[in-house]
Coordinates of C-alpha atoms and ligand atoms in Angstrom, one line a residue:
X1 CA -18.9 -10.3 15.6
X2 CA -18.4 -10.7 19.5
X3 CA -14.7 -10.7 19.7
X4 CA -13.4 -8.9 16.2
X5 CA -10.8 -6.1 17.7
X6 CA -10.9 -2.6 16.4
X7 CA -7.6 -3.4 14.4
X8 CA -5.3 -0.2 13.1
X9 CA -2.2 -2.2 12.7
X10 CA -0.4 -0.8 9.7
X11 CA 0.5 -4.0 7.9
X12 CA -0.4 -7.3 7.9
X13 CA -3.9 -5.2 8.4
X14 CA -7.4 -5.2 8.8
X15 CA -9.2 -7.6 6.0
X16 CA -13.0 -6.8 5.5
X17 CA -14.9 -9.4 7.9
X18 CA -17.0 -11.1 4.8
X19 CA -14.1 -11.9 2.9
X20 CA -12.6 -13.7 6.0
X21 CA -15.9 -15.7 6.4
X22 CA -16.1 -16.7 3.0
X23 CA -12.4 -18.0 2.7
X24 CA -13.3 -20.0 5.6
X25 CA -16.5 -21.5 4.2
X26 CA -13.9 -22.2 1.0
X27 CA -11.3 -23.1 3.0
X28 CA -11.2 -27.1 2.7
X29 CA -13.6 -27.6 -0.6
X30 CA -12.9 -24.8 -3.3
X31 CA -15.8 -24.8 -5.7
X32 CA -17.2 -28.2 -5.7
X33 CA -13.7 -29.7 -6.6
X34 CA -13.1 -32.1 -3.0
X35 CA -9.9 -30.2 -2.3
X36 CA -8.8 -26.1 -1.3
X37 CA -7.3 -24.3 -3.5
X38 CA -3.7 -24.6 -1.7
X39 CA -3.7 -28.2 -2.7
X40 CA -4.3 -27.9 -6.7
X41 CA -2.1 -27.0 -9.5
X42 CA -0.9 -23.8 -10.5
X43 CA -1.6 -24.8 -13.5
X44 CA -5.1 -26.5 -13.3
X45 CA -8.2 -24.7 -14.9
X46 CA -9.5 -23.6 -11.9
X47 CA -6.3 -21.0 -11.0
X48 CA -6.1 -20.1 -14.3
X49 CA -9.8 -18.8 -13.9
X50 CA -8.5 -17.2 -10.6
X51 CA -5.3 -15.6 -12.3
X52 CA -7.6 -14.3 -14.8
X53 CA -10.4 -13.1 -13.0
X54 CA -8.1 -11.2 -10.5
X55 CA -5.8 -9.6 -13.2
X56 CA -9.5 -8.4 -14.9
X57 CA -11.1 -7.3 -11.1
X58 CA -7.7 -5.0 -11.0
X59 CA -8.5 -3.7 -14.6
X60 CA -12.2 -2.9 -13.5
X61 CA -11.3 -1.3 -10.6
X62 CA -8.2 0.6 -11.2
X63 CA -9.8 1.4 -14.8
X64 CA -6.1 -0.2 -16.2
X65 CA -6.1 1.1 -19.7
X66 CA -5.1 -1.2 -22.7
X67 CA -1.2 -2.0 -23.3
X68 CA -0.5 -2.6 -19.4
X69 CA 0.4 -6.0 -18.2
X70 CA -1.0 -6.8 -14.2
X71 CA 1.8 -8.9 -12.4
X72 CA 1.5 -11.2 -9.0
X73 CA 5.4 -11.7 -7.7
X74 CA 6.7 -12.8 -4.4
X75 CA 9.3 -10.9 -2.3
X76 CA 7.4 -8.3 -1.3
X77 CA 7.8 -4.5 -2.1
X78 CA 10.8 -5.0 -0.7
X79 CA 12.2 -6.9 -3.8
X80 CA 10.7 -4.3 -6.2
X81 CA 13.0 -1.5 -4.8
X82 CA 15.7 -3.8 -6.2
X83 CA 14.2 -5.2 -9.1
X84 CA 13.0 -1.7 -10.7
X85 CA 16.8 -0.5 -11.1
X86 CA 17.8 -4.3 -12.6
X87 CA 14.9 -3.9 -14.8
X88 CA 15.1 -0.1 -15.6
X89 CA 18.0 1.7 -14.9
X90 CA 20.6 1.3 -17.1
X91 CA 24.5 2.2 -17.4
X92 CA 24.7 6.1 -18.3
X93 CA 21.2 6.5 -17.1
X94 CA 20.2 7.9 -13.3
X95 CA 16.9 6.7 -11.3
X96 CA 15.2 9.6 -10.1
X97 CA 13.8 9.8 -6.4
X98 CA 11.7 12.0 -4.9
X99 CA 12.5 11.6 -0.7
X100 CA 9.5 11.3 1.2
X101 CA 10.6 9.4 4.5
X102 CA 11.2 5.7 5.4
X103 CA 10.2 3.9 2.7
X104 CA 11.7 5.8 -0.2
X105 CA 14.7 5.9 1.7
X106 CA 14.7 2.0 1.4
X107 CA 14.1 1.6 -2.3
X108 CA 16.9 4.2 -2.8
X109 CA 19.6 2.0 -1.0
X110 CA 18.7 -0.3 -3.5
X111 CA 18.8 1.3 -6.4
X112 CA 22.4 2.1 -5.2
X113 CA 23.8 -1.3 -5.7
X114 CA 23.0 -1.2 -9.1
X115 CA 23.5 2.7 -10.4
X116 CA 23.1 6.1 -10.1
X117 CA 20.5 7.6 -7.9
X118 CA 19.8 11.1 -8.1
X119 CA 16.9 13.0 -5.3
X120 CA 14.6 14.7 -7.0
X121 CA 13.5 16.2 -4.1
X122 CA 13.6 15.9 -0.3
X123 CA 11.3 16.8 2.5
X124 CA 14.0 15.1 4.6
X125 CA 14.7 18.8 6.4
X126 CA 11.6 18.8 7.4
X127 CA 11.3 15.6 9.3
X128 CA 9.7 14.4 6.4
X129 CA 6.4 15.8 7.8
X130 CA 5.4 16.9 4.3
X131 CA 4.8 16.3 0.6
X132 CA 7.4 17.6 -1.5
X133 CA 5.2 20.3 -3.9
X134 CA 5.1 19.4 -7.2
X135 CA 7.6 22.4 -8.6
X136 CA 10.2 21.1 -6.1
X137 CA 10.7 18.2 -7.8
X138 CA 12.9 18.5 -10.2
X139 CA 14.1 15.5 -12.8
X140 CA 17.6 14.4 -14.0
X141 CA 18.0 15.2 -17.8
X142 CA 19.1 11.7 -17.6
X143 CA 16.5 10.3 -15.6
X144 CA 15.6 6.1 -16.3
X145 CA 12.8 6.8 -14.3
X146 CA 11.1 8.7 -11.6
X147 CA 10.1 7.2 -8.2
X148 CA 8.0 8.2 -6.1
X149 CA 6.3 6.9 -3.2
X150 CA 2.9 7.5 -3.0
X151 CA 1.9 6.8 0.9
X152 CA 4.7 7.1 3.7
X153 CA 3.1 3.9 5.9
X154 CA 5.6 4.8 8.7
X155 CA 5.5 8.6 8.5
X156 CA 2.0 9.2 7.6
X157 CA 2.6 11.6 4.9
X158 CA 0.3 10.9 1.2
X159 CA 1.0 12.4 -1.9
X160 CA -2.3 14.0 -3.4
X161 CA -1.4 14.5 -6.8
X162 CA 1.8 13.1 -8.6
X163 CA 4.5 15.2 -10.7
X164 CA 3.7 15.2 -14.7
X165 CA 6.9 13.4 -15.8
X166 CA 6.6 13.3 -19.8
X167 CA 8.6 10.9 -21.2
X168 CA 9.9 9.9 -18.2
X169 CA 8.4 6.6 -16.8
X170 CA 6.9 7.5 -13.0
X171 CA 7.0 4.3 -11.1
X172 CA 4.7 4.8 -7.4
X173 CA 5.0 2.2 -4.8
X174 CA 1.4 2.1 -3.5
X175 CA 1.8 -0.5 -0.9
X176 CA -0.1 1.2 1.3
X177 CA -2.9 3.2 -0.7
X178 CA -3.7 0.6 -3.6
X179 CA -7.2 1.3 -3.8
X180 CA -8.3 3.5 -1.6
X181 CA -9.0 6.1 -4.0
X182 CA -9.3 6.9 -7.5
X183 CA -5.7 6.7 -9.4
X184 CA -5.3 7.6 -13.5
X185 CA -2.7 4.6 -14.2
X186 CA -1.9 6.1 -17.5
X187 CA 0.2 8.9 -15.8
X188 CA 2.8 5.6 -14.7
X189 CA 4.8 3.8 -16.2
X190 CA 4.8 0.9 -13.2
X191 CA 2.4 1.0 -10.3
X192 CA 3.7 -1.8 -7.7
X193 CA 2.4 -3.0 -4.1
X194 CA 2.6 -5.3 -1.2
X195 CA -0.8 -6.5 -0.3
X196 CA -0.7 -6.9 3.4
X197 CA -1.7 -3.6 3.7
X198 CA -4.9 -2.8 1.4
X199 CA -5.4 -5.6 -1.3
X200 CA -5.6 -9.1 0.6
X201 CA -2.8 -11.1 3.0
X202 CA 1.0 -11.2 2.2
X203 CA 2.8 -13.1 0.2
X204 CA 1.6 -11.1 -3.3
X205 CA 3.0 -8.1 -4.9
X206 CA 0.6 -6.7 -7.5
X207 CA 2.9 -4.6 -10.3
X208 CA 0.8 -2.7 -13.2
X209 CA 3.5 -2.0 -15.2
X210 CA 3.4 -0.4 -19.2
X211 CA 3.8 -2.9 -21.7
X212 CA 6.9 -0.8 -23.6
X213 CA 8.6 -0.7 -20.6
X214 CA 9.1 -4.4 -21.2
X215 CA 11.1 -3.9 -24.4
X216 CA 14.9 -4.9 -24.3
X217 CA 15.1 -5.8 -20.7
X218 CA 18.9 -6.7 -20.1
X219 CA 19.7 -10.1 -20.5
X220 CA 21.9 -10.6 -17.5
X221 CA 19.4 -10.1 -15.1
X222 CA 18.2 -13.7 -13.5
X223 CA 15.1 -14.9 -14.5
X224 CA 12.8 -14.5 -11.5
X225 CA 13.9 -10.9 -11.3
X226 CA 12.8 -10.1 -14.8
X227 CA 9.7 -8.6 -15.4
X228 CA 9.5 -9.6 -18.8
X229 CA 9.5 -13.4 -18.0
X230 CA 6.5 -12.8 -15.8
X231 CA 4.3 -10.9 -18.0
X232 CA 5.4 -13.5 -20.7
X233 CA 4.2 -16.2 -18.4
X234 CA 1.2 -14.3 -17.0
X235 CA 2.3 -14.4 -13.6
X236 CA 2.8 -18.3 -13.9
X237 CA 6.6 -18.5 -14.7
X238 CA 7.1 -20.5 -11.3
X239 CA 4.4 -21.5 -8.5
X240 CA 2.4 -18.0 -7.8
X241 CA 1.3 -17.7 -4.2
X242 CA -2.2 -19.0 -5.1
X243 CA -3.7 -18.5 -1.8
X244 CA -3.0 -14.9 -1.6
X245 CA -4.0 -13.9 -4.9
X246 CA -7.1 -15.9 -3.8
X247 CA -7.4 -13.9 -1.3
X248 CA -6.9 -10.9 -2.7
X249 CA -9.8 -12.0 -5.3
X250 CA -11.9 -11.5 -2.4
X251 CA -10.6 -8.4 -1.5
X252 CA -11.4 -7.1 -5.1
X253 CA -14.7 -8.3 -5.1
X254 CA -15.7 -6.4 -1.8
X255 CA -14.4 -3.1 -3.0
X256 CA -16.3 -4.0 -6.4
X257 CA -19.6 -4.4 -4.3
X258 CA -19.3 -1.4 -2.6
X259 CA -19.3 0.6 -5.7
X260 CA -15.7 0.9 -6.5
X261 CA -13.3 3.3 -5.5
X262 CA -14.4 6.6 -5.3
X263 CA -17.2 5.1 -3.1
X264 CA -14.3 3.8 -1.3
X265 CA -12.6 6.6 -1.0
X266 CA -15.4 8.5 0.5
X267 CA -15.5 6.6 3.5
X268 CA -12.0 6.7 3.8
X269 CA -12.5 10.1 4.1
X270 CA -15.1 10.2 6.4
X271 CA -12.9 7.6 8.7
X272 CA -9.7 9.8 9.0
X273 CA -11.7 13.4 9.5
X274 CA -13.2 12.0 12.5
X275 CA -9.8 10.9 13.7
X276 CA -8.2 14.2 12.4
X277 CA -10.7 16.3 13.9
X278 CA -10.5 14.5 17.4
X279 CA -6.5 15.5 17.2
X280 CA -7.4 19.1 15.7
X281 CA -10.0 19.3 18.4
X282 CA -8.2 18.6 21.4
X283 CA -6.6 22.0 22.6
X284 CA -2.9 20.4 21.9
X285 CA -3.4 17.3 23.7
X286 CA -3.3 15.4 20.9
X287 CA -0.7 16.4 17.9
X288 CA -1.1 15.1 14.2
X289 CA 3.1 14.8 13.6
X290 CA 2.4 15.7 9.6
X291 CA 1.7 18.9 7.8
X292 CA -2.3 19.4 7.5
X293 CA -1.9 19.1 3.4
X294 CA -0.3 16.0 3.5
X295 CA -1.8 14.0 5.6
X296 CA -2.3 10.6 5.1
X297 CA -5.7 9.2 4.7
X298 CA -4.0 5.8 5.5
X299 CA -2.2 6.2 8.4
X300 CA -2.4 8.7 11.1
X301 CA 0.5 9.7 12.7
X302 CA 0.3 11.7 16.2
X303 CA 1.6 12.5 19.3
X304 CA 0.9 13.2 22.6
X305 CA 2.7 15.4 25.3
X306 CA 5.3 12.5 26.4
X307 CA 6.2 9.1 25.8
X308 CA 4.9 7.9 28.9
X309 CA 1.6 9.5 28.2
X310 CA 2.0 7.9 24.7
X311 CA 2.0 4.7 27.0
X312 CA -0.7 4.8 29.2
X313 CA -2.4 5.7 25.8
X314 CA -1.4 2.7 24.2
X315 CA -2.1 0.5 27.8
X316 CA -5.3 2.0 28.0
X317 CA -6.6 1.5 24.2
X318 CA -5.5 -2.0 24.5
X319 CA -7.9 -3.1 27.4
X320 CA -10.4 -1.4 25.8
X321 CA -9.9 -3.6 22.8
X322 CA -8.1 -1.2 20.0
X323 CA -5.2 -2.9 18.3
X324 CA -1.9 -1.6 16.6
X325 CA -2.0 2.2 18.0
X326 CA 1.9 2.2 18.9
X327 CA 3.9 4.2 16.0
X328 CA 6.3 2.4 14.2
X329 CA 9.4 1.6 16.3
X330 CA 11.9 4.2 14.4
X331 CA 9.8 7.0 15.5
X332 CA 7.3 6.5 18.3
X333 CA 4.3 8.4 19.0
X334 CA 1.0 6.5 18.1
X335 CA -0.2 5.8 14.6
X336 CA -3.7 4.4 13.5
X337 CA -4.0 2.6 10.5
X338 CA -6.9 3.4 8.5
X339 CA -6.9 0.9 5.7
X340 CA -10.6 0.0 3.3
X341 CA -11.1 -2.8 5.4
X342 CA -11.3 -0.5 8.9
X343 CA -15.5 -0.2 9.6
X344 CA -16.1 3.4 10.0
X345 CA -17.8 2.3 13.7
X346 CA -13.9 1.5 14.2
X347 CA -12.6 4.7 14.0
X348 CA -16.2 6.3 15.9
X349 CA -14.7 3.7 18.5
X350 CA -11.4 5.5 18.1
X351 CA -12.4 9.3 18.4
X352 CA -14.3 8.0 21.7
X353 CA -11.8 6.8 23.3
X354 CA -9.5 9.7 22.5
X355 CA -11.9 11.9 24.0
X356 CA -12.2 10.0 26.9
X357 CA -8.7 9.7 27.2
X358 CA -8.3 13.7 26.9
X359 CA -10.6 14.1 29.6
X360 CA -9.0 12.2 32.0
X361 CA -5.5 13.2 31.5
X362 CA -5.7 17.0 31.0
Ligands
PLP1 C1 5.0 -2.1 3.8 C2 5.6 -1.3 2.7 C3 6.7 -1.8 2.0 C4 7.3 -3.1 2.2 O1 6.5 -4.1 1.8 P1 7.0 -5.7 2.0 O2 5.9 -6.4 1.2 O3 7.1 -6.0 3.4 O4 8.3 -5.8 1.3 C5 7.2 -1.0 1.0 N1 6.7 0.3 0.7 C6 5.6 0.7 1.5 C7 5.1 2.1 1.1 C8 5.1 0.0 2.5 O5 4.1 0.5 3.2

C-alpha cells in the first residue's frame, strides 16, 4: 500500500488495512440491498443482523460469560465517567477510584457532581509513572463500586492484573486496551470503551456490563443516560451509530481471523519490545518516562534529552513518513501508539529510525 503512513496516533488510530478496503468495497451497496448501510433503518433486518452479530463477535472474543448484557452508546468514554455514578452510586454510598493519571483523573471529576468519591489509591506522587500494586489499593467499606482504569492512553502506564474486589462491582475503562489481550470479564462488574482507539472508528462506546447491576436503577435518571433502557432495547432505544458498529464488525472479524486474542496479544508484545528495547538500548539517549513493570503495551511514552531534540525528533520522523509521535499536549515528550491494528513492520520501521536518529545526534 504505496502511501499508507506508519500511523502511532493514540486515538482516532490505526485501523487494520483490510477492514478499510472492505468498507470501501461496501461502502455505497451493503449486501446486495442497492443502498449503504448509513442510509437504512435502524430498525431494518439487516442492522438487526449487524447488532446481533457484533454483540455475539464481542462474546466470542472476549469469552463474555452468560448474564452480561453488551451495549453500543454514543458520547464517548467521556459520558461513561458520568453516567457510571448516575447509574451506580447512590446517596450513602462512595465510588471508589484507584488514581492512575489523566484519564482516571477525568472520570473522578465526574463522579463528583453526583457523590462521594473516595481514592483508593494514587500513584499521583510518583508522576503517575507506575501501577498502583495491588495491596495499595485499598476499598471504602462503603464502596458502590471500584474504578479502575485499565490503560493510561496519555501516561503510558497498563495495569497487568486487576485488584480482587469481592462483592464489590470493579468497573475498568478499557478505551485503550479493549482487545489487545486476554481479559477474564467475570472479575467486573462493567467493562466500558471508546472505540477510536482499538475496536473500530468513533462514535461507539462498547459497555459489557453484569446483568444484576441493572436492578433498581434510580428512576430520576434521564432516559438516554440509563443503562437499563439500553440493555432493555438492545442497544436500539434511539438511532445507534450504525456505521461505527459496522465498522467495528470488521474490526472483530479481523482480530477473529487472526486467532483471537492471545494471538493478538503476542504480537503486541513483540511490537512494543522492539520499541522498548530500542529505548532500553540506547545508552540514555532515549528515556521510557514509565516504570519498567508498568509499561504500557499500548502506548509508549519516552523522552529524549530536551524538548528541542524532542523536536527535530518529531520533524525528522515526519519526513520520513511516521505519524503521531508527539506526546500528548499536557505532558510532552514523544509517545507511539501501538494499537492491534499497527503492522509489526511499523514498529521495525520505528526502532530504525530511532537508531538512526541516535546515531546522528549523540
Ligand atoms: C480516549 C480515552 C477516553 C475518552 O474517550 P472519548 O471517547 O473521547 O470520550 C477515556 N478513557 C481512556 C482510557 C481513553 O484512552
Amino acid at each position: 500500500m504505496g502511501n499508507r503512513a506508519y500511523n502511532f496516533n493514540a486515538g482516532p488510530a490505526a485501523l487494520p488495512l483490510s477492514v478499510l478496503q472492505q468498507a470501501q468495497e461496501q461502502l455505497v451497496e451493503y449486501q446486495g440491498i442497492g443502498m449503504s448501510i448509513m442510509e437504512i433503518s435502524h430498525r431494518s433486518k439487516e442492522y438487526e443482523a449487524l447488532n446481533e452479530e457484533t454483540q455475539q463477535l464481542l462474546k466470542e472474543l472476549l469469552q463474555i460469560p452468560d448474564g452480561y448484557k453488551v451495549l453500543f452508546l454514543q458520547g464517548g468514554a467521556s459520558s461513561q465517567f458520568a453516567m457510571i455514578p448516575m447509574n451506580f452510586l447512590r446517596p450513602g454510598k462512595v465510588g471508589s477510584y484507584v488514581n492512575t493519571g489523566a484519564w482516571a483523573e477525568k472520570a473522578m471529576k465526574e463522579a463528583k457532581l453526583f457523590g462521594e468519591v473516595h481514592e483508593a489509591a494514587s500513584s499521583e506522587a510518583d508522576n503517575f509513572m507506575r501501577i498502583p500494586a495491588l495491596n495499595e489499593i485499598q476499598i471504602h467499606p462503603d464502596a458502590a463500586y471500584v474504578h479502575v482504569t485499565s490503560n493510561e492512553t496519555i501516561g503510558g502506564a497498563q495495569f497487568t492484573s486487576y485488584p480482587d474486589t469481592g462483592k464489590v462491582p470493579l468497573i475498568v475503562d478499557m478505551s485503550s486496551d479493549i482487545l489487545s489481550r486476554p481479559v477474564d470479564v467475570s472479575k467486573f462488574g462493567m467493562i466500558y470503551a471508546g472505540a477510536q482507539k482499538n475496536l473500530g472508528p468513533s462514535g461507539v462506546t462498547v459497555v459489557i456490563v453484569r446483568e444484576d447491576m441493572l436492578q433498581d436503577l434510580p428512576k430520576s435518571i434521564p432516559t438516554m443516560m440509563r443503562y437499563g433502557i439500553h440493555a432493555d432495547n438492545n442497544s436500539l432505544y434511539n438511532t445507534p451509530p450504525v456505521y461505527s458498529v459496522y465498522m467495528v464488525n470488521l474490526v472483530l472479524k479481523w482480530i477473529r481471523d487472526q486467532g483471537g486474542l492471545a494471538v493478538v496479544e503476542q504480537i503486541n508484545l513483540d511490537k512494543t519490545n522492539l520499541i522498548y528495547n530500542a529505548i532500553d538500548n540506547s545508552e540514555g539517549f532515549y528515556q521510557g518516562c514509565v516504570d519498567p513493570e508498568s509499561r504500557s503495551k499500548m502506548n509508549i511514552t519516552f523522552r529524549l534529552a530536551n524538548e528541542e531534540l524532542e523536536k527535530k525528533f518529531i520533524k525528522e520522523s515526519e519526513a520520513k513518513g511516521f505519524v503521531g509521535l508527539k506526546g500528548h499536549r499536557s505532558v510532552g515528550g514523544l509517545r507511539a501508539s501501538t494499537y492491534n491494528a499497527v503492522p509489526y513492520e511499523a514498529c521495525e520501521a520505528l526502532t530504525q529510525f530511532m537508531e538512526e536518529f541516535r546515531q546522528s545526534n549523540s
